[in-house]
XYZ file of C-alpha atoms in Angstrom:
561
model
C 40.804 23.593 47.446
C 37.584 25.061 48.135
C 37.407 25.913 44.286
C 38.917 22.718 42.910
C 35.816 20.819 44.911
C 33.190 22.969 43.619
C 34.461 22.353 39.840
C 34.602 18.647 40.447
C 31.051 18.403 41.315
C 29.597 20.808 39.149
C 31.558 18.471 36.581
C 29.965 15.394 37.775
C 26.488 17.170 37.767
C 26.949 17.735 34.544
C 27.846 14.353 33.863
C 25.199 12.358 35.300
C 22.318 15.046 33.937
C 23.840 14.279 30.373
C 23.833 10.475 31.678
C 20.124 10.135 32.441
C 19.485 12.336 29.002
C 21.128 9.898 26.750
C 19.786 6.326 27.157
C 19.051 4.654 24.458
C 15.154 5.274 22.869
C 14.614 6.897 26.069
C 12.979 10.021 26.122
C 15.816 13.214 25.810
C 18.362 13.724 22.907
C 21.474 11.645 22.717
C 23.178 14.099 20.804
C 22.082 17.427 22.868
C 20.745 16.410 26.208
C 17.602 17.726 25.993
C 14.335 16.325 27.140
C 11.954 15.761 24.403
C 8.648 17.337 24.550
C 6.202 14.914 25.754
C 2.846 14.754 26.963
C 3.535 13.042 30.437
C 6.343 15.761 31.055
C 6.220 18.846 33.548
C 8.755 20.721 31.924
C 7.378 21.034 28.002
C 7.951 24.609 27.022
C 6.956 25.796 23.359
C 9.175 25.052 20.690
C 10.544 21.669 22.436
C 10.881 19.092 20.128
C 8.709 16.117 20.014
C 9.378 12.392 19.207
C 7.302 9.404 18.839
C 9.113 6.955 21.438
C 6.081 4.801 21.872
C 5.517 3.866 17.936
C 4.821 0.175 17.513
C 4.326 -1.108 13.582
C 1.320 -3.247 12.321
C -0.324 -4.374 9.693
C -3.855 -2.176 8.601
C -7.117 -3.486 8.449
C -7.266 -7.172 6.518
C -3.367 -7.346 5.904
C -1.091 -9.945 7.724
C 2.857 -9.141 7.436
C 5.240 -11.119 4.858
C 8.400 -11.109 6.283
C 10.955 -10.355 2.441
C 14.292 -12.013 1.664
C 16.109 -13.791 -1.305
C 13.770 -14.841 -4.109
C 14.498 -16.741 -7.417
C 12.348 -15.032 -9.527
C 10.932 -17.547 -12.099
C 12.565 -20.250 -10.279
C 9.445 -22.066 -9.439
C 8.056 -22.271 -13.405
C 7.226 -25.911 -14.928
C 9.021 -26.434 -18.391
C 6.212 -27.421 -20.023
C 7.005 -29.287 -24.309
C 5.768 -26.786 -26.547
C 6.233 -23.590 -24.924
C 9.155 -21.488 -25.288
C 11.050 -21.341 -21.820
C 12.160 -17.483 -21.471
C 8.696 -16.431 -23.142
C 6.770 -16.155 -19.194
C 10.014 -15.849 -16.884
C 13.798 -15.183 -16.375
C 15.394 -16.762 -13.340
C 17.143 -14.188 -11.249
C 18.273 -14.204 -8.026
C 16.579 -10.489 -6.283
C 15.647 -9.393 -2.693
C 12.316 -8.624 -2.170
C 12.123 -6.288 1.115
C 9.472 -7.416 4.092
C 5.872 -6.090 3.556
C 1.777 -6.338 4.116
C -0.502 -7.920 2.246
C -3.971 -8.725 2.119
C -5.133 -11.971 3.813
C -7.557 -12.657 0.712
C -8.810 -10.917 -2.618
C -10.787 -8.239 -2.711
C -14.645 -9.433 -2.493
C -17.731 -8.220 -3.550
C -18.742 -6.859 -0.140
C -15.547 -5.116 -0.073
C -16.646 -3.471 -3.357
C -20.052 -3.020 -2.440
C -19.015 -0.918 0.501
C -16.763 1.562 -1.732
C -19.597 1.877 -4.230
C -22.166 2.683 -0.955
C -19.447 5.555 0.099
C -19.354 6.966 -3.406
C -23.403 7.223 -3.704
C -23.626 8.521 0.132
C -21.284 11.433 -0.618
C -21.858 12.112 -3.510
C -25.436 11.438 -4.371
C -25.744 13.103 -7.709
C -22.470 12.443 -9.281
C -24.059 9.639 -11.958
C -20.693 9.232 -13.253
C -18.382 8.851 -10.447
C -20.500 5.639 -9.374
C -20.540 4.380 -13.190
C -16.942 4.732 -13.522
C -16.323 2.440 -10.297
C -18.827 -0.125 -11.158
C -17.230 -3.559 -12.181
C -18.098 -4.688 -15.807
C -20.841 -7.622 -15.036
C -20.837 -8.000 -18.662
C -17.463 -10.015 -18.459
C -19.644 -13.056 -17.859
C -21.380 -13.200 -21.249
C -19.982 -16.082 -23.663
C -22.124 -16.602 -26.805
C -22.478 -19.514 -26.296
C -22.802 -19.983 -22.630
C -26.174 -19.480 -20.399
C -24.093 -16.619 -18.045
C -26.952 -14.154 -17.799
C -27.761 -14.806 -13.966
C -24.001 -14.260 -13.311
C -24.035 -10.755 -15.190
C -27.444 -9.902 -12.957
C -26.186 -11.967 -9.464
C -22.780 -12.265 -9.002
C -21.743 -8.751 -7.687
C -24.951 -7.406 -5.603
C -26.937 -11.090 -4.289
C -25.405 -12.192 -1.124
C -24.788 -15.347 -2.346
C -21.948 -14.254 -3.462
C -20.924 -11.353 -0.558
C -17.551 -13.615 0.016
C -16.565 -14.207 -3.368
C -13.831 -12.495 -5.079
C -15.002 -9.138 -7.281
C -13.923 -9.443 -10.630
C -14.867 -7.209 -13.881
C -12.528 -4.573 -12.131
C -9.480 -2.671 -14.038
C -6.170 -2.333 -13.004
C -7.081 1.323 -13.044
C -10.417 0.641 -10.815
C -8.486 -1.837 -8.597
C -5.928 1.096 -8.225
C -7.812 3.347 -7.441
C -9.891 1.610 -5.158
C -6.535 1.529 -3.434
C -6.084 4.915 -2.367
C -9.731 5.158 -1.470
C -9.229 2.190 1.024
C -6.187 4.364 2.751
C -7.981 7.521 3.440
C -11.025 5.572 4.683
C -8.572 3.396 7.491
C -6.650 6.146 8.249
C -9.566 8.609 9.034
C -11.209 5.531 10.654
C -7.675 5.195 12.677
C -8.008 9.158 13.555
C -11.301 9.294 14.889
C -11.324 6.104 16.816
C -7.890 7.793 18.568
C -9.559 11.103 19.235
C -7.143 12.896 17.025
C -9.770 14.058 14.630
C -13.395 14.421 15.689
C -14.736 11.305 16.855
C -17.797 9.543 15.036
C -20.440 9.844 18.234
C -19.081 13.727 18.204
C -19.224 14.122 14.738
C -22.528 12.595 14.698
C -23.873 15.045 17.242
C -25.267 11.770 19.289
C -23.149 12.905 22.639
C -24.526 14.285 25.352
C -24.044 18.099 26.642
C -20.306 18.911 25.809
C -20.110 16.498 22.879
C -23.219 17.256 21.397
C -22.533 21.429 21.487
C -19.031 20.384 19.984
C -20.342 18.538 17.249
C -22.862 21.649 16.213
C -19.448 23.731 16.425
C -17.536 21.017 14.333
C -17.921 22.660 10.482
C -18.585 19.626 8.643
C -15.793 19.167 6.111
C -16.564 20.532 2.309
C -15.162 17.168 1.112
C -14.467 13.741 2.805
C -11.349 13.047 4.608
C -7.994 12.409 2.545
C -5.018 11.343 3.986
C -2.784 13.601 1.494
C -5.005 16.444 2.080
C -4.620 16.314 5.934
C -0.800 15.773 6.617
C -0.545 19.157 4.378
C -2.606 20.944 6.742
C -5.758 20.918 4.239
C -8.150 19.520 6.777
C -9.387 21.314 9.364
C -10.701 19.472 11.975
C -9.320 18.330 15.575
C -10.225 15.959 18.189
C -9.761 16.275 21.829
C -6.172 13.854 21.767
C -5.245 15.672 18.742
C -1.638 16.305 19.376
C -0.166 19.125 21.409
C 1.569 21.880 19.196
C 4.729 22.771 20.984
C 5.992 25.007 18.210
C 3.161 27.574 18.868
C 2.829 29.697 21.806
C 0.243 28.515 24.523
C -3.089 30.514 23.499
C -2.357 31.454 20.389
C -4.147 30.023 17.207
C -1.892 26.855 14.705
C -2.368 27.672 10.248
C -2.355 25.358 7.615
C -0.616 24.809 5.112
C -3.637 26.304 3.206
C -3.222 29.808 5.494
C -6.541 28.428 7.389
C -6.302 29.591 10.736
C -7.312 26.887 13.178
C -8.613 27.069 16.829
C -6.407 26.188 19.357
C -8.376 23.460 21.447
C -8.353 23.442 25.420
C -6.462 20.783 26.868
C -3.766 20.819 29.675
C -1.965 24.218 30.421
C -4.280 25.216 27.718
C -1.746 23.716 24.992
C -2.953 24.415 21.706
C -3.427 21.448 19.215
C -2.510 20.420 15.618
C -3.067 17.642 12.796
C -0.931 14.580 13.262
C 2.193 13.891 11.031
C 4.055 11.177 9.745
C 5.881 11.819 12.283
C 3.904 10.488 15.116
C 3.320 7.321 13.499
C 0.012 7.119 13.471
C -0.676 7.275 9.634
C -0.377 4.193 7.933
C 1.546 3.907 4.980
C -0.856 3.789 1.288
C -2.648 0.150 0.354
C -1.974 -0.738 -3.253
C -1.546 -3.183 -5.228
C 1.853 -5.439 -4.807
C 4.515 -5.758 -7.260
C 5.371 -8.709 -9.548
C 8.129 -10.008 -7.421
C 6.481 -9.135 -3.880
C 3.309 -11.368 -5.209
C 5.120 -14.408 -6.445
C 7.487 -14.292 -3.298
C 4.440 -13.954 -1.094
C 2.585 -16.727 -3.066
C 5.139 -19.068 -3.504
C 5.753 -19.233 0.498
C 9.034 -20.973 1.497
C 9.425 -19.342 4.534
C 7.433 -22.523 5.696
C 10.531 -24.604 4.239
C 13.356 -22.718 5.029
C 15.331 -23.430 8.346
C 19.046 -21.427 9.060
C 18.770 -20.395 5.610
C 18.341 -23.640 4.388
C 15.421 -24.483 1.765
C 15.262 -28.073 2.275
C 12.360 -28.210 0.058
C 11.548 -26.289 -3.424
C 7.657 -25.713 -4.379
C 6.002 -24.986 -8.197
C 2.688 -24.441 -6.260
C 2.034 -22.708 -3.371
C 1.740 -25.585 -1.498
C 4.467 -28.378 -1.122
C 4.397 -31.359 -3.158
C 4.354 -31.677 -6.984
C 0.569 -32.683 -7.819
C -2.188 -30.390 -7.028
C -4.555 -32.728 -4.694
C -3.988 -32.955 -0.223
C -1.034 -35.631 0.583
C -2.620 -34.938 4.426
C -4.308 -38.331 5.871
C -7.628 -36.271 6.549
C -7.906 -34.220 2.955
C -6.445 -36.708 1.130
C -6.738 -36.424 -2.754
C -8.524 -32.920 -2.012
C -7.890 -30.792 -5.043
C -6.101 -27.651 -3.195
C -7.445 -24.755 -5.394
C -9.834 -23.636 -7.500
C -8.956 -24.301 -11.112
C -10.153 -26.460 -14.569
C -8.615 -29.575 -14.515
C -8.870 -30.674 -17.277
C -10.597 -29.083 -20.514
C -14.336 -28.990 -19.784
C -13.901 -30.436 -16.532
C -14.474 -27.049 -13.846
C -15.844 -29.069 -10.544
C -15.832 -32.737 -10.724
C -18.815 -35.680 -11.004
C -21.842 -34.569 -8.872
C -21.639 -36.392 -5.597
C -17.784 -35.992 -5.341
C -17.404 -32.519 -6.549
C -13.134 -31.938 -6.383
C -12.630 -28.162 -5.778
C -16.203 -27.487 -4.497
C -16.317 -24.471 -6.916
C -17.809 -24.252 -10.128
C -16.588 -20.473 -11.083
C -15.163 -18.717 -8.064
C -15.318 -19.959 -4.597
C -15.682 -17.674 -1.484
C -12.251 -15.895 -0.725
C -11.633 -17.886 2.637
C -11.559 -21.469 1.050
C -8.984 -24.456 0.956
C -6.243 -23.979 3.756
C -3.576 -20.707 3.202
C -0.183 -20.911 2.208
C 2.737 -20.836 4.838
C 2.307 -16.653 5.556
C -1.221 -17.270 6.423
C -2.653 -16.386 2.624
C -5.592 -17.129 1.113
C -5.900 -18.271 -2.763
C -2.833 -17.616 -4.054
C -3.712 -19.860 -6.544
C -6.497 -20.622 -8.438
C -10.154 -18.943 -8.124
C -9.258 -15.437 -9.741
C -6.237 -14.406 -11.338
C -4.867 -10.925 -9.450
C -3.627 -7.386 -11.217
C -0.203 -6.426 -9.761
C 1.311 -3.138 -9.962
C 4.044 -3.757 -13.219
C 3.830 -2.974 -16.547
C 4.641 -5.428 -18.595
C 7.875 -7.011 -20.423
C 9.076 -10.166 -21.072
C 12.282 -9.284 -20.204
C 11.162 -6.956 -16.805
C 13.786 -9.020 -14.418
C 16.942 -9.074 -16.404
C 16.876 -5.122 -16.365
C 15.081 -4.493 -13.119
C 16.750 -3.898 -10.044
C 18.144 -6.517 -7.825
C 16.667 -5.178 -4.746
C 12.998 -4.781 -4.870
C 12.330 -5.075 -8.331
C 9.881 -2.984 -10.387
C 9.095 -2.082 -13.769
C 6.294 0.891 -13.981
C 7.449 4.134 -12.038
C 5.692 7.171 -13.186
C 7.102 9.850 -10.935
C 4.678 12.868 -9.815
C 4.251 15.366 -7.487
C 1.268 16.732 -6.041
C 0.122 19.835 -7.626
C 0.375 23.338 -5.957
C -2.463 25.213 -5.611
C -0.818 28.095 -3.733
C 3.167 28.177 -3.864
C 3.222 31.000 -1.271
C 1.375 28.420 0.809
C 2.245 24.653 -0.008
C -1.459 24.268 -0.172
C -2.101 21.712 -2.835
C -4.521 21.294 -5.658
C -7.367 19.066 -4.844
C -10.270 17.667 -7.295
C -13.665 18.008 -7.135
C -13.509 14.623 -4.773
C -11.147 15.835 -2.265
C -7.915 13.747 -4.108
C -4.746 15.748 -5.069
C -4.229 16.536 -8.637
C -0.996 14.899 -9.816
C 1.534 16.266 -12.329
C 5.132 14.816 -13.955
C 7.385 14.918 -11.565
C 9.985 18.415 -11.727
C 13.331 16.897 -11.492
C 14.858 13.651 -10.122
C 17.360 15.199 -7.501
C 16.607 17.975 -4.512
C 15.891 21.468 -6.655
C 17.519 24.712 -5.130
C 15.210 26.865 -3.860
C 16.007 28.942 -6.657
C 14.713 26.266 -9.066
C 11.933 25.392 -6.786
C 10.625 29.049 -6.692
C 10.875 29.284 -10.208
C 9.255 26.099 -10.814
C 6.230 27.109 -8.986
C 5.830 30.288 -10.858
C 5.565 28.388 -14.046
C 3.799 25.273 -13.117
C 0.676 27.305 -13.087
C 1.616 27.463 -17.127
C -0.203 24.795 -18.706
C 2.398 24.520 -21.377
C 5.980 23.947 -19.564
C 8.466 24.793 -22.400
C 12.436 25.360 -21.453
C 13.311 28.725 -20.969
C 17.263 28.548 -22.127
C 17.501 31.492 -19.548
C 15.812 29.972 -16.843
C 17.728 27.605 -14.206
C 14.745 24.993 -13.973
C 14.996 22.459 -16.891
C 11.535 20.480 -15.696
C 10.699 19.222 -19.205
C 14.653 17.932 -19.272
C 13.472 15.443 -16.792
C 11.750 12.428 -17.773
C 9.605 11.491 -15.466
C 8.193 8.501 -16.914
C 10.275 5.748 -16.193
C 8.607 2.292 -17.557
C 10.415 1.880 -20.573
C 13.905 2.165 -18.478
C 16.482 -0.260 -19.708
C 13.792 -1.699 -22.018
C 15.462 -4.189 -24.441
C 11.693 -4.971 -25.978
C 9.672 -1.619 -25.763
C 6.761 -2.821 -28.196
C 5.585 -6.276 -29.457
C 3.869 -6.074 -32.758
C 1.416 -9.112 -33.614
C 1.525 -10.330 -37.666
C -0.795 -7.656 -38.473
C 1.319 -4.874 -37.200
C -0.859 -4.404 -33.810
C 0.894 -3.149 -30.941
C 0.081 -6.290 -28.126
C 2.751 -5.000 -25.066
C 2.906 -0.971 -24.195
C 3.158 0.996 -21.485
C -0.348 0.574 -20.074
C 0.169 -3.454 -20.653
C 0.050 -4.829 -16.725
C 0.845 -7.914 -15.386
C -1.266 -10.301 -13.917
C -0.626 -13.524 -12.179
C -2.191 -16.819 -10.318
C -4.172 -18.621 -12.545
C -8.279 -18.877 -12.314
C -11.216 -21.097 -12.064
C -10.800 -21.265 -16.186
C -6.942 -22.016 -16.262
C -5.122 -25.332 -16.227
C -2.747 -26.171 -13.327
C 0.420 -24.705 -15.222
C -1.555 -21.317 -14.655
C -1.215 -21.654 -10.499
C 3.017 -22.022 -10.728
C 3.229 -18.399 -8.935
C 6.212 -17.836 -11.472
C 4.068 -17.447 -14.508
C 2.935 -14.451 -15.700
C 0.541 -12.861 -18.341
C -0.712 -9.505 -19.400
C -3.959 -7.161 -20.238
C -4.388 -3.900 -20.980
C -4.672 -1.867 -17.004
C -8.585 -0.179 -18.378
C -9.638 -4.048 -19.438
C -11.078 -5.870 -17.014
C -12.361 -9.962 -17.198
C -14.201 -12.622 -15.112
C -11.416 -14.569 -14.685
C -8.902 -11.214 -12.962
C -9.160 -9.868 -9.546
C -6.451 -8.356 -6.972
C -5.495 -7.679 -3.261
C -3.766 -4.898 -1.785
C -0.533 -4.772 -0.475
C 1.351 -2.017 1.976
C 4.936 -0.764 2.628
C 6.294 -2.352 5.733
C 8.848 0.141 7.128
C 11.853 -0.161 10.111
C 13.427 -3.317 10.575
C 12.189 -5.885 8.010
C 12.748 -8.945 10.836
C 8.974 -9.126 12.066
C 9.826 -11.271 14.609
C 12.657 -12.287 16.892
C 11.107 -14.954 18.839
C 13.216 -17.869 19.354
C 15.992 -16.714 16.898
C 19.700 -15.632 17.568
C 20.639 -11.771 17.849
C 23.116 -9.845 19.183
C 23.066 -8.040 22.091
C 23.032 -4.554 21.766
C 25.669 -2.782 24.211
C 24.029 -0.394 26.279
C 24.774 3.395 25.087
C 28.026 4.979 27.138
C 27.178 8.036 29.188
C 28.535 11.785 28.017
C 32.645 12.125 29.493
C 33.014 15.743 30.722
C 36.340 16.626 30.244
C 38.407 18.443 32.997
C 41.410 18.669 31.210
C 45.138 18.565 33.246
């Protein structure tokens, strides 16, 4: 009996410790029991296994969240007498998933502050500031008095709020990643996980100040790539605990760099945050055709229980261009010509304000809280271009442009990457488009340092097999010839969409769509950046119906019969 006891409550032990392990996002394994390592808990021992419980999404610096869904693609475009209908846009139904974007387009102060980083780090490098510079030299006309544009527009504040333009696809790209590494190091430092700016600065006082003169200032500025591999070498006091390395002893890189194991509670060492912690944001760049003309054409505003009870060509409701509201009645609503020599109005009643560009805040935002999605500069999106892009593209999340790479390996042994001269990683085609064996992936790395990759029959990697360059995929049109035999669409043809302060009103129906070459550039094309939203793509539940999630059943010992 005595026995029979005992095994009941050691069975019910059991059972409730299991119980209190398993709830739901709580803070122990639902599959194992065990407690996660955490840095609240008494009981962390080295190699427990840490999760980030406590991650909350949002939106980085200047982005506001578009919640995705269905989109017509196309389905907003005027039929205008003249113009062939399928020659700017299919209609097809597609899902565009939820995402960030930027509030507004890129402005010159925005641009002014990359070019100030580039001559601050790297003083003598003529030609890294040359390459980023916009071309001024857009503005000329011959015969057109633009000369105080070409001198003014980008540097005199003046113009600080007004879109940049004379930027690349290429630039605007690139600009891009520059913009993540400098939020997410800004993100970092402001958290204490790397060294923070008064440390780093050596402006503290006593232990701060001594830790900033032991702080080895960083060879090259901080890239976000570069640091989840392990490449860079620095950590702040709330840098996170490393449970998978004895207390004492000293973390590596992925580069074989030993690092110091910082003081902290029980003396835990420290190590570089991951993805998984959540605390590095996913990369700006620029959105895709569909994700722009969802985001710009803005029926969320209109749309009720799934219901659209009202259509827009602008994005705006209404079918004329001008305020139907009592106090901005007959307003024109965006920046545009508006009729041929007509760019601002009679003096005294001027009717968009503007007579190029207007400041990037201006006229009232579309119904996700953006800014000139219409009118005042045209904006480079990601796709290369086709007329035909959305009868071939994918029905979820369309795209046409993916040119798959991976990051270079410096050291194979290692995993240390390959960086340039400015810190970036150097990209290469991508290897193969499944999982490689780690036969094939050893093998792979002792070739890649080959600069020509030729197929070894013998050899069980087939990298150069692989096509890695994927924007003529399903292409029913892969080059359009002009009557003189010029190419006009390839592969580095990108699309760009909006309409300007020189385009007529057809230009703003967010379902057209035009093309340049991604190294041209033009006073009339700008851009915003866009981010991947990921988790659940609701943003938010407020006031709408969900189920009720049951709460998780506790662990069953059995005691058998």
């Amino acid at each position: 009996m005595k026995k029979l006891l005992l095994y009941s409550f050691t069975c019910l032990s059991l059972a409730a410790l299991l119980t209190s392990c398993s709830s739901k996002g709580g803070n122990s394994s639902s599959k194992t029991g065990i407690p996660y390592a955490d840095r609240k808990s008494k009981n962390n021992q080295s190699g427990a296994f840490a999760v980030a419980t406590q991650y909350k999404r949002a939106p980085g610096p200047g982005l506001i969240p578009i919640e995705g869904g269905v989109l017509v693609v196309g389905g907003s475009a005027i039929e205008v007498a003249g113009v062939e209908p399928n020659i700017y846009n299919y209609k097809r139904q597609v899902t565009v998933p939820s995402f960030y974007m930027d509030e507004t387009e890129v402005s010159n102060t925005d641009w002014l502050e990359y070019l100030h980083w580039i001559r601050y780090n790297y003083p003598e490098d003529r030609e890294f500031y040359y390459n980023e510079l916009p071309d001024t030299l857009v503005w000329r006309r011959a015969l057109s008095y633009n000369e105080p544009y070409v001198d003014n527009y980008l540097r005199h504040p003046a113009y600080r709020d007004y879109p940049v333009v004379g930027v690349s696809w290429e630039q605007a790209s690139r600009y891009c990643e520059w913009r993540t590494s400098r939020a997410n190091e800004f993100i970092l430092r402001e958290k204490g996980i790397l060294t923070d700016y008064k440390t780093l600065a050596g402006n503290g006082k006593g232990h701060a100040a001594t830790t900033a003169a032991a702080t080895p200032k960083p060879d090259k500025p901080f890239n976000t790539d570069a640091y989840l591999n392990g490449q860079y070498d620095d950590k702040g006091k709330n840098a996170p605990i490393d449970y998978n390395t004895k207390s004492g002893a000293a973390t590596s890189t992925a580069g074989g760099t030993a690092a110091p194991a910082s003081g902290g509670k029980n003396n835990q060492p420290r190590r570089t945050a991951t993805l998984e912690d959540g605390v590095i944001m996913q990369p700006y760049r620029l959105p895709t055709e569909a994700e722009w003309e969802y985001a710009a054409l803005g029926l969320i505003g209109n749309t009720e229980y799934e219901n659209i009870n009202q259509n827009k060509i602008y994005p705006w409701n209404g079918l004329g261009v001008s305020s139907a509201k009592k106090k901005t009645r007959g307003m024109i609503q965006a920046n545009f010509k508006r009729a041929p020599g007509d760019y601002m109005g009679v003096g005294g009643s001027l009717n968009d304000k503007g007579d190029l560009t207007v400041p990037v805040i201006q006229y009232a935002p579309n119904d996700f809280g953006l800014y000139n999605m219409a009118g005042n500069v045209n904006e480079w999106v990601n796709d290369v271009y086709r007329t035909g892009t959305f009868t071939d593209a994918d029905a979820f999340n369309p795209y046409r442009g993916n040119y798959f790479t991976n990051k270079k390996l410096e050291d194979s042994q290692s995993g240390k990457i390959a960086l340039d001269k400015y810190g970036n990683p150097i990209k290469e085609n991508a290897y193969a488009g499944r999982k490689q064996t780690w036969a094939e992936k050893q093998a792979q790395a002792k070739r890649s340092d080959s600069i020509s990759k030729s197929t070894d029959p013998q050899s069980p990697v087939a990298s150069t097999s692989y096509q890695a360059d994927q924007r003529g995929y399903r292409d029913r049109q892969n080059i359009l010839l002009n009557e003189e035999g010029v190419t006009l669409v390839n592969d580095k043809s990108r699309v760009y969409k909006g309409g300007s302060w020189n385009d007529m009103a057809y230009w703003l129906n967010p379902a057209t769509r035009r093309f340049m070459q991604q190294d041209e550039s033009s006073a009339e094309v700008g851009f915003r950046c866009a981010m991947t939203m990921l988790g659940a793509p609701e943003i938010s539940t407020a006031g709408k119906r969900n189920f009720k999630n049951p709460p998780q059943k506790p662990y069953r010992v059995s005691r058998g019969k």
